[in-house]
């Protein structure tokens, strides 16, 4: 099983621009990546990080500035189709992941294992089927279910809040403070963020 | 194990008022409740629904207009403290739940099992400890962890996106259309809602 963590290293996390400067967004991206790398490593796997630009990272990092679809589809072609192997892809903006949630992703024996993200994304997957390919645009979880069906692959989904919680928007930051004590949570606390209680869901405020 | 589903039947889901009329909010509440009752029943349990006002429901329904904290704490006192039994409480606005996610909630042997909701809530829990009580205000998941620790209860959390996804705001409706084909999803489709693709997360629009 090859496990790849793709990450956008050049001007990352633009939807956090209202609360973080460009330098802070890069630093926070590195902190989230560190949490993912730590969880994968603690689960007994060796992650390969592929970034669009250089980033600080404790795992082997390759710079590849292609978009996510051509990058991942090339990996699927070389590792699964031609190499007869299995590929796992785990996004880098999942600071809530734990070794156990990584194990749950890797456990099922299906041709394609999908971990849905909030809002229709696909935050992680495992592929053992030579014809499955990705299309991350739009409601990708729907497209990935359909692509898997179209090629006759068996599909299962992992029901994990930790794998589902990608951090894209200011409203997502509360999840990091509520459910993690890793590098991303530490970074947010050091940057002055704390939980803020409103009538509805908990949000964050900054000093 | 007694399993209770509390529901607000009087002017429910006010945070959906921008997209649903009062009558529609009550109908949609009944549809979400039906999904929860179906999942619990299919998992082999008999849910007791307790509503602040009369609602249509396939399970036994009691009307009790107290707030959530006194209601649930009275149940904890009578069923767990005095009755030496176990109580599970599952919120009614979780239309993504499946029999399997209910089984995952009920499986752990801990004194207190918590299922966090998005935004700091506690969407479901199981209690077998006589001193545990609830406080649903604010970031309740943090409070419930602390209350459990304070009384010396063993605690575990269920990592489930389906249990975490409570439907409170218009932005949550997409999750129902993306991940369910139950009564709530049918109701939304009949009411003219469909998925709407934007640059970020998928949302819904209405005809």
PDB file of N, CA and C in Angstrom, chain B residues 31-133:
ATOM      1  N   UNK B  31     -39.852  14.433   9.256  1.00  0.00           N
ATOM      2  CA  UNK B  31     -39.135  13.555   8.317  1.00  0.00           C
ATOM      3  C   UNK B  31     -37.785  13.136   8.895  1.00  0.00           C
ATOM      4  N   UNK B  32     -37.055  14.089   9.509  1.00  0.00           N
ATOM      5  CA  UNK B  32     -35.761  13.735  10.114  1.00  0.00           C
ATOM      6  C   UNK B  32     -35.967  12.750  11.260  1.00  0.00           C
ATOM      7  N   UNK B  33     -37.003  13.004  12.066  1.00  0.00           N
ATOM      8  CA  UNK B  33     -37.321  12.099  13.176  1.00  0.00           C
ATOM      9  C   UNK B  33     -37.627  10.695  12.658  1.00  0.00           C
ATOM     10  N   UNK B  34     -38.352  10.613  11.554  1.00  0.00           N
ATOM     11  CA  UNK B  34     -38.668   9.300  10.967  1.00  0.00           C
ATOM     12  C   UNK B  34     -37.390   8.561  10.584  1.00  0.00           C
ATOM     13  N   UNK B  35     -36.419   9.283  10.033  1.00  0.00           N
ATOM     14  CA  UNK B  35     -35.147   8.636   9.670  1.00  0.00           C
ATOM     15  C   UNK B  35     -34.432   8.090  10.906  1.00  0.00           C
ATOM     16  N   UNK B  36     -34.435   8.870  11.983  1.00  0.00           N
ATOM     17  CA  UNK B  36     -33.763   8.427  13.209  1.00  0.00           C
ATOM     18  C   UNK B  36     -34.488   7.219  13.798  1.00  0.00           C
ATOM     19  N   UNK B  37     -35.821   7.295  13.853  1.00  0.00           N
ATOM     20  CA  UNK B  37     -36.609   6.174  14.387  1.00  0.00           C
ATOM     21  C   UNK B  37     -36.387   4.923  13.536  1.00  0.00           C
ATOM     22  N   UNK B  38     -36.355   5.082  12.220  1.00  0.00           N
ATOM     23  CA  UNK B  38     -36.116   3.931  11.340  1.00  0.00           C
ATOM     24  C   UNK B  38     -34.749   3.294  11.611  1.00  0.00           C
ATOM     25  N   UNK B  39     -33.721   4.141  11.755  1.00  0.00           N
ATOM     26  CA  UNK B  39     -32.369   3.600  11.958  1.00  0.00           C
ATOM     27  C   UNK B  39     -32.281   2.862  13.294  1.00  0.00           C
ATOM     28  N   UNK B  40     -32.856   3.466  14.325  1.00  0.00           N
ATOM     29  CA  UNK B  40     -32.811   2.850  15.655  1.00  0.00           C
ATOM     30  C   UNK B  40     -33.577   1.522  15.643  1.00  0.00           C
ATOM     31  N   UNK B  41     -34.746   1.525  15.026  1.00  0.00           N
ATOM     32  CA  UNK B  41     -35.569   0.321  14.971  1.00  0.00           C
ATOM     33  C   UNK B  41     -34.862  -0.781  14.179  1.00  0.00           C
ATOM     34  N   UNK B  42     -34.274  -0.397  13.040  1.00  0.00           N
ATOM     35  CA  UNK B  42     -33.562  -1.384  12.213  1.00  0.00           C
ATOM     36  C   UNK B  42     -32.344  -1.944  12.938  1.00  0.00           C
ATOM     37  N   UNK B  43     -31.816  -1.160  13.891  1.00  0.00           N
ATOM     38  CA  UNK B  43     -30.681  -1.653  14.690  1.00  0.00           C
ATOM     39  C   UNK B  43     -31.153  -2.556  15.831  1.00  0.00           C
ATOM     40  N   UNK B  44     -32.463  -2.754  15.927  1.00  0.00           N
ATOM     41  CA  UNK B  44     -32.981  -3.709  16.903  1.00  0.00           C
ATOM     42  C   UNK B  44     -33.393  -3.098  18.231  1.00  0.00           C
ATOM     43  N   UNK B  45     -33.582  -1.794  18.271  1.00  0.00           N
ATOM     44  CA  UNK B  45     -33.960  -1.129  19.515  1.00  0.00           C
ATOM     45  C   UNK B  45     -35.324  -0.451  19.360  1.00  0.00           C
ATOM     46  N   UNK B  46     -35.954  -0.199  20.499  1.00  0.00           N
ATOM     47  CA  UNK B  46     -37.275   0.445  20.483  1.00  0.00           C
ATOM     48  C   UNK B  46     -37.142   1.857  21.021  1.00  0.00           C
ATOM     49  N   UNK B  47     -37.146   2.849  20.135  1.00  0.00           N
ATOM     50  CA  UNK B  47     -36.957   4.229  20.593  1.00  0.00           C
ATOM     51  C   UNK B  47     -38.207   4.775  21.273  1.00  0.00           C
ATOM     52  N   UNK B  48     -37.994   5.544  22.342  1.00  0.00           N
ATOM     53  CA  UNK B  48     -39.064   6.340  22.952  1.00  0.00           C
ATOM     54  C   UNK B  48     -38.835   7.789  22.544  1.00  0.00           C
ATOM     55  N   UNK B  49     -39.794   8.363  21.858  1.00  0.00           N
ATOM     56  CA  UNK B  49     -39.670   9.749  21.419  1.00  0.00           C
ATOM     57  C   UNK B  49     -40.323  10.644  22.470  1.00  0.00           C
ATOM     58  N   UNK B  50     -39.626  11.689  22.870  1.00  0.00           N
ATOM     59  CA  UNK B  50     -40.190  12.658  23.816  1.00  0.00           C
ATOM     60  C   UNK B  50     -40.139  14.026  23.158  1.00  0.00           C
ATOM     61  N   UNK B  51     -41.300  14.589  22.897  1.00  0.00           N
ATOM     62  CA  UNK B  51     -41.395  15.835  22.134  1.00  0.00           C
ATOM     63  C   UNK B  51     -42.025  16.934  22.986  1.00  0.00           C
ATOM     64  N   UNK B  52     -41.622  18.175  22.726  1.00  0.00           N
ATOM     65  CA  UNK B  52     -42.220  19.301  23.448  1.00  0.00           C
ATOM     66  C   UNK B  52     -43.635  19.609  22.966  1.00  0.00           C
ATOM     67  N   UNK B  53     -44.039  19.016  21.838  1.00  0.00           N
ATOM     68  CA  UNK B  53     -45.388  19.224  21.304  1.00  0.00           C
ATOM     69  C   UNK B  53     -45.728  18.026  20.433  1.00  0.00           C
ATOM     70  N   UNK B  54     -47.021  17.780  20.186  1.00  0.00           N
ATOM     71  CA  UNK B  54     -47.388  16.614  19.374  1.00  0.00           C
ATOM     72  C   UNK B  54     -46.752  16.646  17.978  1.00  0.00           C
ATOM     73  N   UNK B  55     -46.290  15.491  17.517  1.00  0.00           N
ATOM     74  CA  UNK B  55     -45.704  15.341  16.179  1.00  0.00           C
ATOM     75  C   UNK B  55     -46.133  13.983  15.637  1.00  0.00           C
ATOM     76  N   UNK B  56     -46.190  13.855  14.314  1.00  0.00           N
ATOM     77  CA  UNK B  56     -46.413  12.545  13.712  1.00  0.00           C
ATOM     78  C   UNK B  56     -45.156  11.703  13.833  1.00  0.00           C
ATOM     79  N   UNK B  57     -45.335  10.477  14.292  1.00  0.00           N
ATOM     80  CA  UNK B  57     -44.162   9.649  14.541  1.00  0.00           C
ATOM     81  C   UNK B  57     -44.596   8.192  14.627  1.00  0.00           C
ATOM     82  N   UNK B  58     -43.771   7.275  14.052  1.00  0.00           N
ATOM     83  CA  UNK B  58     -44.109   5.848  14.050  1.00  0.00           C
ATOM     84  C   UNK B  58     -43.765   5.170  15.372  1.00  0.00           C
ATOM     85  N   UNK B  59     -43.045   5.843  16.247  1.00  0.00           N
ATOM     86  CA  UNK B  59     -42.671   5.256  17.536  1.00  0.00           C
ATOM     87  C   UNK B  59     -43.527   5.858  18.645  1.00  0.00           C
ATOM     88  N   UNK B  60     -43.563   5.213  19.841  1.00  0.00           N
ATOM     89  CA  UNK B  60     -44.307   5.787  20.969  1.00  0.00           C
ATOM     90  C   UNK B  60     -43.782   7.183  21.287  1.00  0.00           C
ATOM     91  N   UNK B  61     -44.705   8.158  21.385  1.00  0.00           N
ATOM     92  CA  UNK B  61     -44.302   9.546  21.605  1.00  0.00           C
ATOM     93  C   UNK B  61     -44.962  10.088  22.860  1.00  0.00           C
ATOM     94  N   UNK B  62     -44.162  10.666  23.726  1.00  0.00           N
ATOM     95  CA  UNK B  62     -44.655  11.335  24.922  1.00  0.00           C
ATOM     96  C   UNK B  62     -44.440  12.830  24.753  1.00  0.00           C
ATOM     97  N   UNK B  63     -45.423  13.632  25.148  1.00  0.00           N
ATOM     98  CA  UNK B  63     -45.234  15.081  25.110  1.00  0.00           C
ATOM     99  C   UNK B  63     -44.754  15.545  26.483  1.00  0.00           C
ATOM    100  N   UNK B  64     -43.663  16.278  26.474  1.00  0.00           N
ATOM    101  CA  UNK B  64     -43.079  16.820  27.707  1.00  0.00           C
ATOM    102  C   UNK B  64     -42.450  18.144  27.320  1.00  0.00           C
ATOM    103  N   UNK B  65     -42.950  19.228  27.879  1.00  0.00           N
ATOM    104  CA  UNK B  65     -42.499  20.526  27.378  1.00  0.00           C
ATOM    105  C   UNK B  65     -41.330  21.115  28.165  1.00  0.00           C
ATOM    106  N   UNK B  66     -40.680  20.299  28.981  1.00  0.00           N
ATOM    107  CA  UNK B  66     -39.503  20.812  29.677  1.00  0.00           C
ATOM    108  C   UNK B  66     -38.343  21.007  28.698  1.00  0.00           C
ATOM    109  N   UNK B  67     -37.378  21.769  29.106  1.00  0.00           N
ATOM    110  CA  UNK B  67     -36.170  21.942  28.313  1.00  0.00           C
ATOM    111  C   UNK B  67     -35.359  20.659  28.293  1.00  0.00           C
ATOM    112  N   UNK B  68     -34.356  20.618  27.427  1.00  0.00           N
ATOM    113  CA  UNK B  68     -33.585  19.394  27.214  1.00  0.00           C
ATOM    114  C   UNK B  68     -32.814  18.973  28.467  1.00  0.00           C
ATOM    115  N   UNK B  69     -32.177  19.936  29.148  1.00  0.00           N
ATOM    116  CA  UNK B  69     -31.369  19.573  30.313  1.00  0.00           C
ATOM    117  C   UNK B  69     -32.203  18.933  31.423  1.00  0.00           C
ATOM    118  N   UNK B  70     -33.282  19.575  31.898  1.00  0.00           N
ATOM    119  CA  UNK B  70     -34.064  18.915  32.960  1.00  0.00           C
ATOM    120  C   UNK B  70     -34.673  17.597  32.508  1.00  0.00           C
ATOM    121  N   UNK B  71     -35.116  17.527  31.261  1.00  0.00           N
ATOM    122  CA  UNK B  71     -35.705  16.284  30.757  1.00  0.00           C
ATOM    123  C   UNK B  71     -34.691  15.141  30.813  1.00  0.00           C
ATOM    124  N   UNK B  72     -33.522  15.360  30.211  1.00  0.00           N
ATOM    125  CA  UNK B  72     -32.534  14.279  30.122  1.00  0.00           C
ATOM    126  C   UNK B  72     -31.966  13.970  31.499  1.00  0.00           C
ATOM    127  N   UNK B  73     -31.761  14.993  32.318  1.00  0.00           N
ATOM    128  CA  UNK B  73     -31.221  14.717  33.651  1.00  0.00           C
ATOM    129  C   UNK B  73     -32.209  13.947  34.531  1.00  0.00           C
ATOM    130  N   UNK B  74     -33.502  14.188  34.341  1.00  0.00           N
ATOM    131  CA  UNK B  74     -34.496  13.372  35.044  1.00  0.00           C
ATOM    132  C   UNK B  74     -34.459  11.916  34.580  1.00  0.00           C
ATOM    133  N   UNK B  75     -34.294  11.723  33.260  1.00  0.00           N
ATOM    134  CA  UNK B  75     -34.186  10.356  32.738  1.00  0.00           C
ATOM    135  C   UNK B  75     -32.950   9.667  33.298  1.00  0.00           C
ATOM    136  N   UNK B  76     -31.824  10.409  33.334  1.00  0.00           N
ATOM    137  CA  UNK B  76     -30.594   9.834  33.893  1.00  0.00           C
ATOM    138  C   UNK B  76     -30.803   9.437  35.349  1.00  0.00           C
ATOM    139  N   UNK B  77     -31.478  10.301  36.099  1.00  0.00           N
ATOM    140  CA  UNK B  77     -31.701  10.005  37.519  1.00  0.00           C
ATOM    141  C   UNK B  77     -32.577   8.763  37.685  1.00  0.00           C
ATOM    142  N   UNK B  78     -33.664   8.682  36.917  1.00  0.00           N
ATOM    143  CA  UNK B  78     -34.600   7.577  37.138  1.00  0.00           C
ATOM    144  C   UNK B  78     -34.109   6.269  36.532  1.00  0.00           C
ATOM    145  N   UNK B  79     -33.493   6.335  35.357  1.00  0.00           N
ATOM    146  CA  UNK B  79     -33.123   5.089  34.657  1.00  0.00           C
ATOM    147  C   UNK B  79     -31.750   4.592  35.106  1.00  0.00           C
ATOM    148  N   UNK B  80     -30.776   5.514  35.228  1.00  0.00           N
ATOM    149  CA  UNK B  80     -29.416   5.066  35.524  1.00  0.00           C
ATOM    150  C   UNK B  80     -29.135   5.092  37.026  1.00  0.00           C
ATOM    151  N   UNK B  81     -29.394   6.241  37.684  1.00  0.00           N
ATOM    152  CA  UNK B  81     -29.053   6.353  39.105  1.00  0.00           C
ATOM    153  C   UNK B  81     -29.941   5.441  39.954  1.00  0.00           C
ATOM    154  N   UNK B  82     -31.258   5.592  39.797  1.00  0.00           N
ATOM    155  CA  UNK B  82     -32.178   4.814  40.628  1.00  0.00           C
ATOM    156  C   UNK B  82     -32.479   3.442  40.038  1.00  0.00           C
ATOM    157  N   UNK B  83     -32.461   3.358  38.702  1.00  0.00           N
ATOM    158  CA  UNK B  83     -32.893   2.118  38.052  1.00  0.00           C
ATOM    159  C   UNK B  83     -31.764   1.154  37.750  1.00  0.00           C
ATOM    160  N   UNK B  84     -30.527   1.594  37.928  1.00  0.00           N
ATOM    161  CA  UNK B  84     -29.366   0.741  37.679  1.00  0.00           C
ATOM    162  C   UNK B  84     -29.317   0.276  36.220  1.00  0.00           C
ATOM    163  N   UNK B  85     -29.877   1.065  35.330  1.00  0.00           N
ATOM    164  CA  UNK B  85     -29.901   0.695  33.919  1.00  0.00           C
ATOM    165  C   UNK B  85     -28.983   1.569  33.094  1.00  0.00           C
ATOM    166  N   UNK B  86     -29.124   1.462  31.785  1.00  0.00           N
ATOM    167  CA  UNK B  86     -28.348   2.290  30.861  1.00  0.00           C
ATOM    168  C   UNK B  86     -29.306   3.118  30.015  1.00  0.00           C
ATOM    169  N   UNK B  87     -28.894   4.339  29.709  1.00  0.00           N
ATOM    170  CA  UNK B  87     -29.716   5.234  28.892  1.00  0.00           C
ATOM    171  C   UNK B  87     -28.926   5.691  27.678  1.00  0.00           C
ATOM    172  N   UNK B  88     -29.534   5.608  26.508  1.00  0.00           N
ATOM    173  CA  UNK B  88     -28.977   6.215  25.297  1.00  0.00           C
ATOM    174  C   UNK B  88     -29.900   7.342  24.872  1.00  0.00           C
ATOM    175  N   UNK B  89     -29.315   8.472  24.510  1.00  0.00           N
ATOM    176  CA  UNK B  89     -30.087   9.611  24.017  1.00  0.00           C
ATOM    177  C   UNK B  89     -29.553   9.965  22.627  1.00  0.00           C
ATOM    178  N   UNK B  90     -30.438   9.972  21.656  1.00  0.00           N
ATOM    179  CA  UNK B  90     -30.062  10.270  20.272  1.00  0.00           C
ATOM    180  C   UNK B  90     -30.933  11.420  19.786  1.00  0.00           C
ATOM    181  N   UNK B  91     -30.302  12.490  19.327  1.00  0.00           N
ATOM    182  CA  UNK B  91     -31.076  13.645  18.878  1.00  0.00           C
ATOM    183  C   UNK B  91     -31.892  13.295  17.624  1.00  0.00           C
ATOM    184  N   UNK B  92     -32.943  14.082  17.397  1.00  0.00           N
ATOM    185  CA  UNK B  92     -33.900  13.768  16.334  1.00  0.00           C
ATOM    186  C   UNK B  92     -33.535  14.398  14.994  1.00  0.00           C
ATOM    187  N   UNK B  93     -32.492  15.240  14.984  1.00  0.00           N
ATOM    188  CA  UNK B  93     -32.157  15.964  13.747  1.00  0.00           C
ATOM    189  C   UNK B  93     -30.909  15.397  13.084  1.00  0.00           C
ATOM    190  N   UNK B  94     -30.846  14.052  13.082  1.00  0.00           N
ATOM    191  CA  UNK B  94     -29.678  13.355  12.527  1.00  0.00           C
ATOM    192  C   UNK B  94     -30.117  12.426  11.391  1.00  0.00           C
ATOM    193  N   UNK B  95     -30.592  12.993  10.284  1.00  0.00           N
ATOM    194  CA  UNK B  95     -31.173  12.139   9.236  1.00  0.00           C
ATOM    195  C   UNK B  95     -30.158  11.290   8.493  1.00  0.00           C
ATOM    196  N   UNK B  96     -28.870  11.478   8.766  1.00  0.00           N
ATOM    197  CA  UNK B  96     -27.858  10.642   8.106  1.00  0.00           C
ATOM    198  C   UNK B  96     -27.589   9.345   8.876  1.00  0.00           C
ATOM    199  N   UNK B  97     -28.149   9.216  10.083  1.00  0.00           N
ATOM    200  CA  UNK B  97     -27.816   8.019  10.858  1.00  0.00           C
ATOM    201  C   UNK B  97     -28.332   6.765  10.178  1.00  0.00           C
ATOM    202  N   UNK B  98     -27.588   5.704  10.379  1.00  0.00           N
ATOM    203  CA  UNK B  98     -27.901   4.394   9.818  1.00  0.00           C
ATOM    204  C   UNK B  98     -27.939   3.399  10.979  1.00  0.00           C
ATOM    205  N   UNK B  99     -28.507   2.220  10.756  1.00  0.00           N
ATOM    206  CA  UNK B  99     -28.440   1.200  11.813  1.00  0.00           C
ATOM    207  C   UNK B  99     -27.001   0.973  12.277  1.00  0.00           C
ATOM    208  N   UNK B 100     -26.054   0.974  11.348  1.00  0.00           N
ATOM    209  CA  UNK B 100     -24.665   0.720  11.716  1.00  0.00           C
ATOM    210  C   UNK B 100     -24.106   1.818  12.624  1.00  0.00           C
ATOM    211  N   UNK B 101     -24.460   3.078  12.342  1.00  0.00           N
ATOM    212  CA  UNK B 101     -23.927   4.143  13.206  1.00  0.00           C
ATOM    213  C   UNK B 101     -24.565   4.079  14.584  1.00  0.00           C
ATOM    214  N   UNK B 102     -25.824   3.666  14.659  1.00  0.00           N
ATOM    215  CA  UNK B 102     -26.447   3.449  15.978  1.00  0.00           C
ATOM    216  C   UNK B 102     -25.750   2.303  16.709  1.00  0.00           C
ATOM    217  N   UNK B 103     -25.454   1.232  15.985  1.00  0.00           N
ATOM    218  CA  UNK B 103     -24.734   0.106  16.618  1.00  0.00           C
ATOM    219  C   UNK B 103     -23.366   0.549  17.127  1.00  0.00           C
ATOM    220  N   UNK B 104     -22.701   1.391  16.364  1.00  0.00           N
ATOM    221  CA  UNK B 104     -21.376   1.867  16.801  1.00  0.00           C
ATOM    222  C   UNK B 104     -21.500   2.710  18.076  1.00  0.00           C
ATOM    223  N   UNK B 105     -22.582   3.477  18.194  1.00  0.00           N
ATOM    224  CA  UNK B 105     -22.809   4.263  19.416  1.00  0.00           C
ATOM    225  C   UNK B 105     -23.021   3.360  20.616  1.00  0.00           C
ATOM    226  N   UNK B 106     -23.760   2.266  20.414  1.00  0.00           N
ATOM    227  CA  UNK B 106     -24.157   1.412  21.532  1.00  0.00           C
ATOM    228  C   UNK B 106     -23.110   0.347  21.875  1.00  0.00           C
ATOM    229  N   UNK B 107     -22.108   0.166  21.017  1.00  0.00           N
ATOM    230  CA  UNK B 107     -21.157  -0.941  21.191  1.00  0.00           C
ATOM    231  C   UNK B 107     -20.165  -0.760  22.343  1.00  0.00           C
ATOM    232  N   UNK B 108     -19.571   0.434  22.520  1.00  0.00           N
ATOM    233  CA  UNK B 108     -18.493   0.514  23.524  1.00  0.00           C
ATOM    234  C   UNK B 108     -19.020   0.245  24.937  1.00  0.00           C
ATOM    235  N   UNK B 109     -18.127  -0.274  25.767  1.00  0.00           N
ATOM    236  CA  UNK B 109     -18.497  -0.709  27.101  1.00  0.00           C
ATOM    237  C   UNK B 109     -18.229   0.385  28.152  1.00  0.00           C
ATOM    238  N   UNK B 110     -17.900   1.591  27.722  1.00  0.00           N
ATOM    239  CA  UNK B 110     -17.520   2.657  28.660  1.00  0.00           C
ATOM    240  C   UNK B 110     -18.720   3.132  29.476  1.00  0.00           C
ATOM    241  N   UNK B 111     -18.431   3.791  30.608  1.00  0.00           N
ATOM    242  CA  UNK B 111     -19.496   4.372  31.428  1.00  0.00           C
ATOM    243  C   UNK B 111     -20.264   5.435  30.637  1.00  0.00           C
ATOM    244  N   UNK B 112     -19.526   6.222  29.882  1.00  0.00           N
ATOM    245  CA  UNK B 112     -20.143   7.280  29.080  1.00  0.00           C
ATOM    246  C   UNK B 112     -19.570   7.219  27.669  1.00  0.00           C
ATOM    247  N   UNK B 113     -20.450   7.147  26.683  1.00  0.00           N
ATOM    248  CA  UNK B 113     -20.048   7.142  25.273  1.00  0.00           C
ATOM    249  C   UNK B 113     -20.617   8.412  24.643  1.00  0.00           C
ATOM    250  N   UNK B 114     -19.754   9.247  24.075  1.00  0.00           N
ATOM    251  CA  UNK B 114     -20.191  10.523  23.512  1.00  0.00           C
ATOM    252  C   UNK B 114     -20.038  10.511  21.990  1.00  0.00           C
ATOM    253  N   UNK B 115     -21.048  11.036  21.303  1.00  0.00           N
ATOM    254  CA  UNK B 115     -20.950  11.240  19.850  1.00  0.00           C
ATOM    255  C   UNK B 115     -20.988  12.742  19.594  1.00  0.00           C
ATOM    256  N   UNK B 116     -19.829  13.352  19.326  1.00  0.00           N
ATOM    257  CA  UNK B 116     -19.789  14.801  19.123  1.00  0.00           C
ATOM    258  C   UNK B 116     -20.544  15.212  17.863  1.00  0.00           C
ATOM    259  N   UNK B 117     -21.158  16.387  17.941  1.00  0.00           N
ATOM    260  CA  UNK B 117     -21.743  17.004  16.763  1.00  0.00           C
ATOM    261  C   UNK B 117     -20.805  18.050  16.193  1.00  0.00           C
ATOM    262  N   UNK B 118     -21.045  18.455  14.977  1.00  0.00           N
ATOM    263  CA  UNK B 118     -20.258  19.541  14.404  1.00  0.00           C
ATOM    264  C   UNK B 118     -20.560  20.816  15.182  1.00  0.00           C
ATOM    265  N   UNK B 119     -19.515  21.592  15.472  1.00  0.00           N
ATOM    266  CA  UNK B 119     -19.732  22.854  16.163  1.00  0.00           C
ATOM    267  C   UNK B 119     -19.841  22.725  17.664  1.00  0.00           C
ATOM    268  N   UNK B 120     -19.354  21.618  18.231  1.00  0.00           N
ATOM    269  CA  UNK B 120     -19.244  21.527  19.680  1.00  0.00           C
ATOM    270  C   UNK B 120     -20.409  20.898  20.402  1.00  0.00           C
ATOM    271  N   UNK B 121     -21.432  20.466  19.686  1.00  0.00           N
ATOM    272  CA  UNK B 121     -22.584  19.853  20.340  1.00  0.00           C
ATOM    273  C   UNK B 121     -22.334  18.393  20.705  1.00  0.00           C
ATOM    274  N   UNK B 122     -23.325  17.808  21.354  1.00  0.00           N
ATOM    275  CA  UNK B 122     -23.292  16.383  21.693  1.00  0.00           C
ATOM    276  C   UNK B 122     -24.542  15.769  21.080  1.00  0.00           C
ATOM    277  N   UNK B 123     -24.382  15.062  19.971  1.00  0.00           N
ATOM    278  CA  UNK B 123     -25.547  14.603  19.215  1.00  0.00           C
ATOM    279  C   UNK B 123     -26.160  13.317  19.743  1.00  0.00           C
ATOM    280  N   UNK B 124     -25.371  12.562  20.462  1.00  0.00           N
ATOM    281  CA  UNK B 124     -25.882  11.318  21.044  1.00  0.00           C
ATOM    282  C   UNK B 124     -24.936  10.914  22.156  1.00  0.00           C
ATOM    283  N   UNK B 125     -25.468  10.184  23.111  1.00  0.00           N
ATOM    284  CA  UNK B 125     -24.589   9.627  24.145  1.00  0.00           C
ATOM    285  C   UNK B 125     -25.248   8.393  24.751  1.00  0.00           C
ATOM    286  N   UNK B 126     -24.411   7.592  25.406  1.00  0.00           N
ATOM    287  CA  UNK B 126     -24.880   6.471  26.200  1.00  0.00           C
ATOM    288  C   UNK B 126     -24.314   6.676  27.599  1.00  0.00           C
ATOM    289  N   UNK B 127     -25.130   6.421  28.619  1.00  0.00           N
ATOM    290  CA  UNK B 127     -24.654   6.576  29.995  1.00  0.00           C
ATOM    291  C   UNK B 127     -24.989   5.341  30.818  1.00  0.00           C
ATOM    292  N   UNK B 128     -23.955   4.852  31.499  1.00  0.00           N
ATOM    293  CA  UNK B 128     -24.111   3.734  32.445  1.00  0.00           C
ATOM    294  C   UNK B 128     -23.579   4.120  33.819  1.00  0.00           C
ATOM    295  N   UNK B 129     -23.294   5.407  34.039  1.00  0.00           N
ATOM    296  CA  UNK B 129     -22.703   5.856  35.302  1.00  0.00           C
ATOM    297  C   UNK B 129     -23.725   6.679  36.084  1.00  0.00           C
ATOM    298  N   UNK B 130     -23.931   6.352  37.372  1.00  0.00           N
ATOM    299  CA  UNK B 130     -25.042   6.972  38.118  1.00  0.00           C
ATOM    300  C   UNK B 130     -24.904   8.472  38.330  1.00  0.00           C
ATOM    301  N   UNK B 131     -23.691   9.014  38.209  1.00  0.00           N
ATOM    302  CA  UNK B 131     -23.522  10.425  38.552  1.00  0.00           C
ATOM    303  C   UNK B 131     -23.402  11.350  37.347  1.00  0.00           C
ATOM    304  N   UNK B 132     -23.323  10.804  36.148  1.00  0.00           N
ATOM    305  CA  UNK B 132     -23.185  11.666  34.973  1.00  0.00           C
ATOM    306  C   UNK B 132     -24.479  12.436  34.706  1.00  0.00           C
ATOM    307  N   UNK B 133     -24.337  13.724  34.420  1.00  0.00           N
ATOM    308  CA  UNK B 133     -25.479  14.555  34.057  1.00  0.00           C
ATOM    309  C   UNK B 133     -25.123  15.370  32.818  1.00  0.00           C
TER     310      UNK B 133
END
